[in-house]
mmCIF file of C-alpha atoms in Angstrom:
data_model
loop_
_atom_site.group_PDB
_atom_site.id
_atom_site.type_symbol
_atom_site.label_atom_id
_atom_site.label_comp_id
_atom_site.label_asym_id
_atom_site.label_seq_id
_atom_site.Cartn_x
_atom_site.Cartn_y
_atom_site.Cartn_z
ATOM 1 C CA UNK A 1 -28.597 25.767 9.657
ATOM 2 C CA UNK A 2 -31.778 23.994 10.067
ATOM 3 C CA UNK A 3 -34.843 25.730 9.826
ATOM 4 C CA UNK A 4 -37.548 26.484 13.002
ATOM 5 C CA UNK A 5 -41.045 27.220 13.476
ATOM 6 C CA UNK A 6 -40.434 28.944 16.751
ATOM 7 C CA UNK A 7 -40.165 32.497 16.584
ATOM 8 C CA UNK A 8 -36.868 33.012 18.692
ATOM 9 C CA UNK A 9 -35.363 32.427 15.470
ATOM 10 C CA UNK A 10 -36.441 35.112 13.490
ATOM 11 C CA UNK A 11 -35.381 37.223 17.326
ATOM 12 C CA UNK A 12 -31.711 35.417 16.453
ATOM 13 C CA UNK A 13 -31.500 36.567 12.985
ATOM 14 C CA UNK A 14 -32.791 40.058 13.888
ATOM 15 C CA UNK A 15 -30.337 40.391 16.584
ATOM 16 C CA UNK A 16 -27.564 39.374 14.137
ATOM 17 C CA UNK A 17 -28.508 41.287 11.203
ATOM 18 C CA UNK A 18 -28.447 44.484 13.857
ATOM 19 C CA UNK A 19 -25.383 43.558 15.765
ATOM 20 C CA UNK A 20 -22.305 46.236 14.884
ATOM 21 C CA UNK A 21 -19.397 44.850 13.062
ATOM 22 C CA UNK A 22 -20.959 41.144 11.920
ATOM 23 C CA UNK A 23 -24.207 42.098 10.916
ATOM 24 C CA UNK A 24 -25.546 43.413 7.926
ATOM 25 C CA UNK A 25 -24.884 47.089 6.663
ATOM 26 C CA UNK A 26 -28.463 48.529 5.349
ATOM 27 C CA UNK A 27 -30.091 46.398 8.772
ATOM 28 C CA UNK A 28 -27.494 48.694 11.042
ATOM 29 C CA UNK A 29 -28.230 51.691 9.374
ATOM 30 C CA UNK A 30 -32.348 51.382 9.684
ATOM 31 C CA UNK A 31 -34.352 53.186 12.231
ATOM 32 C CA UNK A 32 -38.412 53.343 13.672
ATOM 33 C CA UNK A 33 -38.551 55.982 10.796
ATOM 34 C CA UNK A 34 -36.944 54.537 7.668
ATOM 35 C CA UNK A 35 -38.750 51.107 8.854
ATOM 36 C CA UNK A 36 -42.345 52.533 9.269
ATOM 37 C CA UNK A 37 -42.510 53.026 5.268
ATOM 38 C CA UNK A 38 -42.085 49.279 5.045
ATOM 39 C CA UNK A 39 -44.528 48.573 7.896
ATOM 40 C CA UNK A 40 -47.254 50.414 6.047
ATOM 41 C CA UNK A 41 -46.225 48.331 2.568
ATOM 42 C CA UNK A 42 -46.220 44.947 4.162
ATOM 43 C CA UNK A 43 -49.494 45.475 5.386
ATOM 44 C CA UNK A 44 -51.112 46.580 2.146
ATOM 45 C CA UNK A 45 -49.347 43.527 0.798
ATOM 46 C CA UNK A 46 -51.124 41.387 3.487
ATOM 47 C CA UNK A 47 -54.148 43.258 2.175
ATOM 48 C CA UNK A 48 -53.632 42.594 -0.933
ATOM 49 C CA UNK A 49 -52.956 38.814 -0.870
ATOM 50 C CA UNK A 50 -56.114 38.167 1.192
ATOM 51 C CA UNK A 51 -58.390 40.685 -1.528
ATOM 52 C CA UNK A 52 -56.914 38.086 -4.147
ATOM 53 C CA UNK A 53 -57.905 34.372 -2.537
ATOM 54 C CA UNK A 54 -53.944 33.729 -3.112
ATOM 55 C CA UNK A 55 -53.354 31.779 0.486
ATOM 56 C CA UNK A 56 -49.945 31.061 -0.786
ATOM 57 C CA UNK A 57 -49.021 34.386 -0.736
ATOM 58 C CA UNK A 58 -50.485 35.596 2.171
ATOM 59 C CA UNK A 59 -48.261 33.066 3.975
ATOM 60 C CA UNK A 60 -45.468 34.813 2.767
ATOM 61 C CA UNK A 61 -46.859 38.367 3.392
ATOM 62 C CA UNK A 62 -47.461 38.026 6.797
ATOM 63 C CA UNK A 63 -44.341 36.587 7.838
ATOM 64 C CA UNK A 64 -43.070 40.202 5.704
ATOM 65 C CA UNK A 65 -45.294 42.152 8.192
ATOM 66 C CA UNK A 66 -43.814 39.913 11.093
ATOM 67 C CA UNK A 67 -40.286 40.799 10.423
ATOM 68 C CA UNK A 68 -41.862 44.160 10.665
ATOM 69 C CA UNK A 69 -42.949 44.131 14.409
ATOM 70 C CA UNK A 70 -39.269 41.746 15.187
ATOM 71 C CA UNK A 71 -37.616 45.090 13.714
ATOM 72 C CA UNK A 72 -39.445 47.665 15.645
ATOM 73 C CA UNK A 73 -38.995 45.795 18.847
ATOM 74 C CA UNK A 74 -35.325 44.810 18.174
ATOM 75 C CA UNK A 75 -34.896 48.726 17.749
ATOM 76 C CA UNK A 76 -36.895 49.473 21.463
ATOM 77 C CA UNK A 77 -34.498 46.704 23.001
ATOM 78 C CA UNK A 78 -31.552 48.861 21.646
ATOM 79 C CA UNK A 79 -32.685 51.806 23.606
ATOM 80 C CA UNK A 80 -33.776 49.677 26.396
ATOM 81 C CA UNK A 81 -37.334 50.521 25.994
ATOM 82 C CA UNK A 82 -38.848 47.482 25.686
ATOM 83 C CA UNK A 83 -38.526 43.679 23.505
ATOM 84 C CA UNK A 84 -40.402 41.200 21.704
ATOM 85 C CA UNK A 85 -41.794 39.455 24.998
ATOM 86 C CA UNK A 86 -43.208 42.816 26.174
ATOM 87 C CA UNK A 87 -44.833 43.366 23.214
ATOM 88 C CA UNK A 88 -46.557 39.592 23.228
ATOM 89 C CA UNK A 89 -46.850 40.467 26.801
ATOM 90 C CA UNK A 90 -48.727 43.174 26.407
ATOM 91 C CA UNK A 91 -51.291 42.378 23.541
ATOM 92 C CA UNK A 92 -51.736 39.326 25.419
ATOM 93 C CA UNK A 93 -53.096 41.103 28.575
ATOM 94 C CA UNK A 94 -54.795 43.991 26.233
ATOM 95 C CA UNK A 95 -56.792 40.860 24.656
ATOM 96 C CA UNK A 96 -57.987 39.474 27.808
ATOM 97 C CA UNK A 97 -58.586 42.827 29.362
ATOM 98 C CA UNK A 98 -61.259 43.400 26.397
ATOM 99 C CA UNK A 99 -63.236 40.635 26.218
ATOM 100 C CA UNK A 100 -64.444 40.031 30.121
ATOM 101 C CA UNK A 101 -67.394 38.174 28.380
ATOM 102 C CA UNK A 102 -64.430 35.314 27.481
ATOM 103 C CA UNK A 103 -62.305 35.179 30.115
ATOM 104 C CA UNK A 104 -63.679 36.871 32.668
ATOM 105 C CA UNK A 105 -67.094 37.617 34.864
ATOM 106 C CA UNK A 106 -69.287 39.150 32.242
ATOM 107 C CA UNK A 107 -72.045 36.846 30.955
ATOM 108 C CA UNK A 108 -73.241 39.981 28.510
ATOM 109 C CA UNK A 109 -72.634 38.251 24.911
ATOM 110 C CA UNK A 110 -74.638 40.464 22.954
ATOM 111 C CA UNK A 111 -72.820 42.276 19.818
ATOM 112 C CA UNK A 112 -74.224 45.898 20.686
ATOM 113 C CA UNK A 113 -73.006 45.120 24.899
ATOM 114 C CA UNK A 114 -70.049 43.612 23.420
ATOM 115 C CA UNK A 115 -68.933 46.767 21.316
ATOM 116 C CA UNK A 116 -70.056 49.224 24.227
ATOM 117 C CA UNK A 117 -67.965 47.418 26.304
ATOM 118 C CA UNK A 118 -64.939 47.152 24.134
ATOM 119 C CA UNK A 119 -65.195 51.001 23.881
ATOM 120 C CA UNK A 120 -65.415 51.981 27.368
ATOM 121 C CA UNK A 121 -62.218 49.720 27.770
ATOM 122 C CA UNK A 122 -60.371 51.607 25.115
ATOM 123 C CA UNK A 123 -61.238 54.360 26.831
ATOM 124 C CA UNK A 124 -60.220 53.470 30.200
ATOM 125 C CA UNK A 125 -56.727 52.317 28.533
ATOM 126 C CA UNK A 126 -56.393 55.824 26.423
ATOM 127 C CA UNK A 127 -56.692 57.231 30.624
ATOM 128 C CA UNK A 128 -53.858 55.021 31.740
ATOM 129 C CA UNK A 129 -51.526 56.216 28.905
ATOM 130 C CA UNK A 130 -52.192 59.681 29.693
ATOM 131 C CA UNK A 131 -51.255 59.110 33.227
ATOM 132 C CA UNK A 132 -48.403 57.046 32.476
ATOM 133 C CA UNK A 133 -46.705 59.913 30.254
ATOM 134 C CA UNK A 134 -47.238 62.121 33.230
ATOM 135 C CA UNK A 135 -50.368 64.327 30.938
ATOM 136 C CA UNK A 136 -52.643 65.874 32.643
ATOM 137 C CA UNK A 137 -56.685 65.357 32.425
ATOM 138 C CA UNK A 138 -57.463 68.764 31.410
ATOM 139 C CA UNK A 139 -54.206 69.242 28.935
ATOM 140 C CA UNK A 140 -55.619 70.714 25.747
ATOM 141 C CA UNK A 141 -56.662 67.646 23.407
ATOM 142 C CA UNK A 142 -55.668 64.690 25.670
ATOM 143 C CA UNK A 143 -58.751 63.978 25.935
ATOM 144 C CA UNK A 144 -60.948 64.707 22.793
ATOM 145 C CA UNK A 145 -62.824 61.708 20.990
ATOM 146 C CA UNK A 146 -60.909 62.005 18.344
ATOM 147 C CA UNK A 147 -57.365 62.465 19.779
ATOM 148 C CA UNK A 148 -56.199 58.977 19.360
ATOM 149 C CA UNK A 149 -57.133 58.289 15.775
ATOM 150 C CA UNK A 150 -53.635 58.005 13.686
ATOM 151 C CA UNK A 151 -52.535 60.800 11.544
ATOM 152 C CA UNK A 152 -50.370 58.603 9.609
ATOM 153 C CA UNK A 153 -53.679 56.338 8.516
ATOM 154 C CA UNK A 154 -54.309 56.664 4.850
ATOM 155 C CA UNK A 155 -56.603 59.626 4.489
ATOM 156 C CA UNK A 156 -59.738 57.367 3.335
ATOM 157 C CA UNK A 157 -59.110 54.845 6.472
ATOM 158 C CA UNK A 158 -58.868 58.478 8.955
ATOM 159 C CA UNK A 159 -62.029 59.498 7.746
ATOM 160 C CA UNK A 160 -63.893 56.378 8.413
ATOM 161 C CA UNK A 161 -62.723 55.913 11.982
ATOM 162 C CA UNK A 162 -63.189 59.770 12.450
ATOM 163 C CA UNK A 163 -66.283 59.249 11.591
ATOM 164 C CA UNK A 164 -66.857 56.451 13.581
ATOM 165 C CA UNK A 165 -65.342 57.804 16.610
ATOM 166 C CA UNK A 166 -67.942 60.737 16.225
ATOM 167 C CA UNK A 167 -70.535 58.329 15.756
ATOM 168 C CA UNK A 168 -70.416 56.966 19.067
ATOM 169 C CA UNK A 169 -72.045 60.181 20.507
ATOM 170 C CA UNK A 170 -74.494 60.322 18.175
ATOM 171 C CA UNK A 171 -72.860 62.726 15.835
ATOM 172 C CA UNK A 172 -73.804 61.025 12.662
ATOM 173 C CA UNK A 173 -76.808 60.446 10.121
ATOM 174 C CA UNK A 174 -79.129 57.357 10.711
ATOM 175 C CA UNK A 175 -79.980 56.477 6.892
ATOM 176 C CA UNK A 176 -77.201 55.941 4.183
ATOM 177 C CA UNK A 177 -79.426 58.201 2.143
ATOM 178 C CA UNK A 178 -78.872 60.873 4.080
ATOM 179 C CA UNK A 179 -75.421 60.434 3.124
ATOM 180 C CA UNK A 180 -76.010 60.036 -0.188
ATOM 181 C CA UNK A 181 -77.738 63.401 -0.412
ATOM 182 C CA UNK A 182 -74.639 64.872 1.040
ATOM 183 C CA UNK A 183 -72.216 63.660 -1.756
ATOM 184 C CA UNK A 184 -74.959 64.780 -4.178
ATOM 185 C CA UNK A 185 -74.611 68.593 -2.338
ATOM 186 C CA UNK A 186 -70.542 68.634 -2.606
ATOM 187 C CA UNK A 187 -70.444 67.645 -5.746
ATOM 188 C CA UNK A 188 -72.716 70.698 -6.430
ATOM 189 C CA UNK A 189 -70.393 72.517 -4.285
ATOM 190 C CA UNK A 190 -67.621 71.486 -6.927
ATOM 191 C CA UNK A 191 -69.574 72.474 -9.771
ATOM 192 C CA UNK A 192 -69.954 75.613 -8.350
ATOM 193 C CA UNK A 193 -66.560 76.049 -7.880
ATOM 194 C CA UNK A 194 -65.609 75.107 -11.747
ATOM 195 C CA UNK A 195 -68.051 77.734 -12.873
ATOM 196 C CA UNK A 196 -66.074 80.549 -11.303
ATOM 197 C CA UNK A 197 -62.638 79.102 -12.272
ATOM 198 C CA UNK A 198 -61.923 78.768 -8.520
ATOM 199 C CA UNK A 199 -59.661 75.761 -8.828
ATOM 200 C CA UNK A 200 -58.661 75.910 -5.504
ATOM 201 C CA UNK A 201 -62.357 75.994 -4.409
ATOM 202 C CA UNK A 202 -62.740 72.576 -6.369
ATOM 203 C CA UNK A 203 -59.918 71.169 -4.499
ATOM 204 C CA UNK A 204 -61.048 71.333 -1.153
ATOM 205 C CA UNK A 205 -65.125 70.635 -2.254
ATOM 206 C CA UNK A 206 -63.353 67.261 -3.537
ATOM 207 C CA UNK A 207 -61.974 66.513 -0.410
ATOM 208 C CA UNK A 208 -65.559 67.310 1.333
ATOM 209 C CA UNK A 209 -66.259 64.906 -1.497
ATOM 210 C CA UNK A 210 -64.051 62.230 -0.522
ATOM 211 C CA UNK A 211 -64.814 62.296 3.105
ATOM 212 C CA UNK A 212 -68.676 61.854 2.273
ATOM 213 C CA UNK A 213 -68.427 58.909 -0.169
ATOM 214 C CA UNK A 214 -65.845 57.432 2.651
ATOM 215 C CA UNK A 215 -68.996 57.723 4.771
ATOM 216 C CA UNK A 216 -70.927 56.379 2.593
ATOM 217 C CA UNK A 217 -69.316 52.993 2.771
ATOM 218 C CA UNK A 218 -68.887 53.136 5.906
ATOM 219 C CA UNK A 219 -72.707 53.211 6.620
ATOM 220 C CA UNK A 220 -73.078 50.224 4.208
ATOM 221 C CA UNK A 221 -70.824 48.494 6.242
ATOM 222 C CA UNK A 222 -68.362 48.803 3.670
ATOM 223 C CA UNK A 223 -64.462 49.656 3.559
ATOM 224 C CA UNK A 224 -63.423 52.659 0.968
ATOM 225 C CA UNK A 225 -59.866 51.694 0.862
ATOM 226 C CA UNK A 226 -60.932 48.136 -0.236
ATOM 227 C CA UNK A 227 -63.294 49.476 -2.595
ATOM 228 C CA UNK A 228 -61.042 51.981 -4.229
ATOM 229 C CA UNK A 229 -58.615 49.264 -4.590
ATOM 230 C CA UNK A 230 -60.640 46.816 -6.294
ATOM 231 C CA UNK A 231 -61.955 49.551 -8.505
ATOM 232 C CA UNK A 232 -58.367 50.330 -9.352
ATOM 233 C CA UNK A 233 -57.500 46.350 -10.446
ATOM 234 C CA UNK A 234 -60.717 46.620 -12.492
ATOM 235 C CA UNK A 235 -59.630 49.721 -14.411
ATOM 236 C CA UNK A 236 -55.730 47.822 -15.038
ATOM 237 C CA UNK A 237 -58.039 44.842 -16.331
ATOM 238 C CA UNK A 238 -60.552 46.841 -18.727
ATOM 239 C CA UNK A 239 -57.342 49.109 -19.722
ATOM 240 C CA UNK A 240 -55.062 45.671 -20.234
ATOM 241 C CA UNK A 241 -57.774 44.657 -22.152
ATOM 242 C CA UNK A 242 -57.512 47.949 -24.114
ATOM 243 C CA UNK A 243 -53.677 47.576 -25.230
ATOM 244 C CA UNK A 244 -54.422 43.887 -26.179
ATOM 245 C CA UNK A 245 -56.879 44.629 -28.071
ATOM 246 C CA UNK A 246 -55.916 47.490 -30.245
ATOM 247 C CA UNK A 247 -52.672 45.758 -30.101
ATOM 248 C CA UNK A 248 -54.089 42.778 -32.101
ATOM 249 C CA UNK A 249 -55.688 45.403 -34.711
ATOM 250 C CA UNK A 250 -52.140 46.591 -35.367
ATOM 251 C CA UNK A 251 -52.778 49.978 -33.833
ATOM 252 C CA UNK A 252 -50.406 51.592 -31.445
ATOM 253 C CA UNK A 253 -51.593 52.848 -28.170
ATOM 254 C CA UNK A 254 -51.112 57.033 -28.986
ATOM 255 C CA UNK A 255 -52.537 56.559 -32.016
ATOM 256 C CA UNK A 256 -56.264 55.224 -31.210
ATOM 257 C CA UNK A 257 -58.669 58.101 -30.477
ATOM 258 C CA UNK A 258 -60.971 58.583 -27.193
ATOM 259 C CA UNK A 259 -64.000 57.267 -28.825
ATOM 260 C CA UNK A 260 -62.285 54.024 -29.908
ATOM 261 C CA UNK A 261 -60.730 53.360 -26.686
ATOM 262 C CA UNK A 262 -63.884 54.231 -25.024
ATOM 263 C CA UNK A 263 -65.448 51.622 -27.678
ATOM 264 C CA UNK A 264 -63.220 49.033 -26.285
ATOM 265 C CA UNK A 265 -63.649 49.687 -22.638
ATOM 266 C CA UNK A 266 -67.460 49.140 -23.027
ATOM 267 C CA UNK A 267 -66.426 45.476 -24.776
ATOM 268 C CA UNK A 268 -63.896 44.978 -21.600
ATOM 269 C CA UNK A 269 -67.560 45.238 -19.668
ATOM 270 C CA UNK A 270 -69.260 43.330 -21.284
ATOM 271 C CA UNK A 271 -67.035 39.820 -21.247
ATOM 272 C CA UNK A 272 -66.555 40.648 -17.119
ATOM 273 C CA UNK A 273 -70.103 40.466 -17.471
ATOM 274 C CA UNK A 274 -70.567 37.496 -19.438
ATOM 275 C CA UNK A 275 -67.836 35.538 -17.593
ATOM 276 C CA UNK A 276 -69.330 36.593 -14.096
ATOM 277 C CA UNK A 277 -71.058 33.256 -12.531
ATOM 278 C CA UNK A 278 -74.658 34.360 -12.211
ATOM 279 C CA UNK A 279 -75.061 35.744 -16.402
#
């Protein structure tokens, strides 16, 4: 079997692995549900390989996420919903359709006319949707701003396009500061909460928390879910740096106190530091 570049191919093998009697058990059993968690995965894994510099592997992980949309459309063909050539079909027009200033009339180029524009597309196209599903205008939340951002988004990602969405109407602070002032008042709010012993209190003030420092990065232009992640590789490095070290002194893990470890983790700093280009 020789292999292709051409993407009816990877339609063939779908179509085989899903075809009843000859194809492949776990592939028969699947459904939009049990494939979604993989969707998510294989995009955090695209993520992942691009956060990284590893070209190699991002090769690999996007070829992952495009088994991902074969699946899903092998699944609609099943039910006679739709196929692979709709969906090309249809990102295809949904490309052109939003950028008029490429291939089509509009001569506006700017960013800001560019983004206005994209917007009041989006817009149009949530309309048509409606219409096609046979909703009404004035159906209770068809229509709100924020009716269309995913629930299944991970809850950092939500909050920046809900806040984003809201932004667009002017529903939002003009100086990162202001922001900033905001995560200093929840975290009051949570040190309120801890001096009453109302856990539960805490809990939500952290999400209010969470939502601000989300918009915090967003107003810088930033993306929390990136940040949190590469704060998360940096605390497996400093902590890897931990075990190896206390490891090399003989001591076991359990057995070195807070103060020690803490020691350590300041050390862990320190080298990043000195090994960083500009030191």
């Amino acid at each position: 079997m020789e292999n292709s570049r051409d993407i009816t191919r990877l339609l063939e093998i779908m179509a085989a692995l899903r075809t009843p009697g000859t194809g492949c058990p776990w592939d028969l059993q699947q459904d939009f549900a049990s494939i979604a968690p993989y969707t998510i995965e294989e995009a955090y894994e695209v993520a992942d390989a691009i956060n990284r510099d590893d070209l190699l592997d991002l090769k690999d992980e996007l070829g992952d996420l495009l088994l991902q949309v074969v699946y899903h459309a092998r699944l609609a063909e099943e039910k006679q919903a739709f196929d692979f050539g709709a969906v090309v079909e249809a990102i295809n027009a949904k490309m052109i359709r939003r950028h008029p200033h490429v291939f089509g009339a509009s001569e506006e180029r700017s960013s800001t006319a560019i983004k206005a524009r994209w917007s009041e597309i989006k817009a149009q196209e949530k309309v048509a949707r409606r219409a096609a599903r046979g909703e009404v205008a004035d159906q209770p939340n068809a229509a709100g701003l924020l009716s269309d951002v995913p629930l299944a988004l991970p809850g950092l990602t939500r909050a920046v396009k809900l806040q984003s969405k809201a932004s667009t109407v002017g529903f939002d602070w003009n100086d990162p500061r202001a922001v900033l002032a905001k995560i200093r008042e929840e975290t009051d709010e949570i040190e309120a909460a801890l001096a009453t012993n109302d856990a539960v209190g805490a809990r939500e003030e952290i999400g209010d928390l969470l939502f601000a420092v989300a918009n915090l990065a967003r107003h810088l232009d930033g993306d929390p879910e990136t940040a949190i992640r590469q704060t998360n590789a940096k605390f497996e490095r400093r902590f890897g740096f931990i075990e190896a070290e206390l490891a090399r002194r003989g001591i076991a893990l359990g057995d070195a106190d807070l103060a020690a470890m803490d020691a350590l983790w300041n050390a862990a700093k320190l080298q990043e530091r000195k090994s960083e280009p500009d030191q």
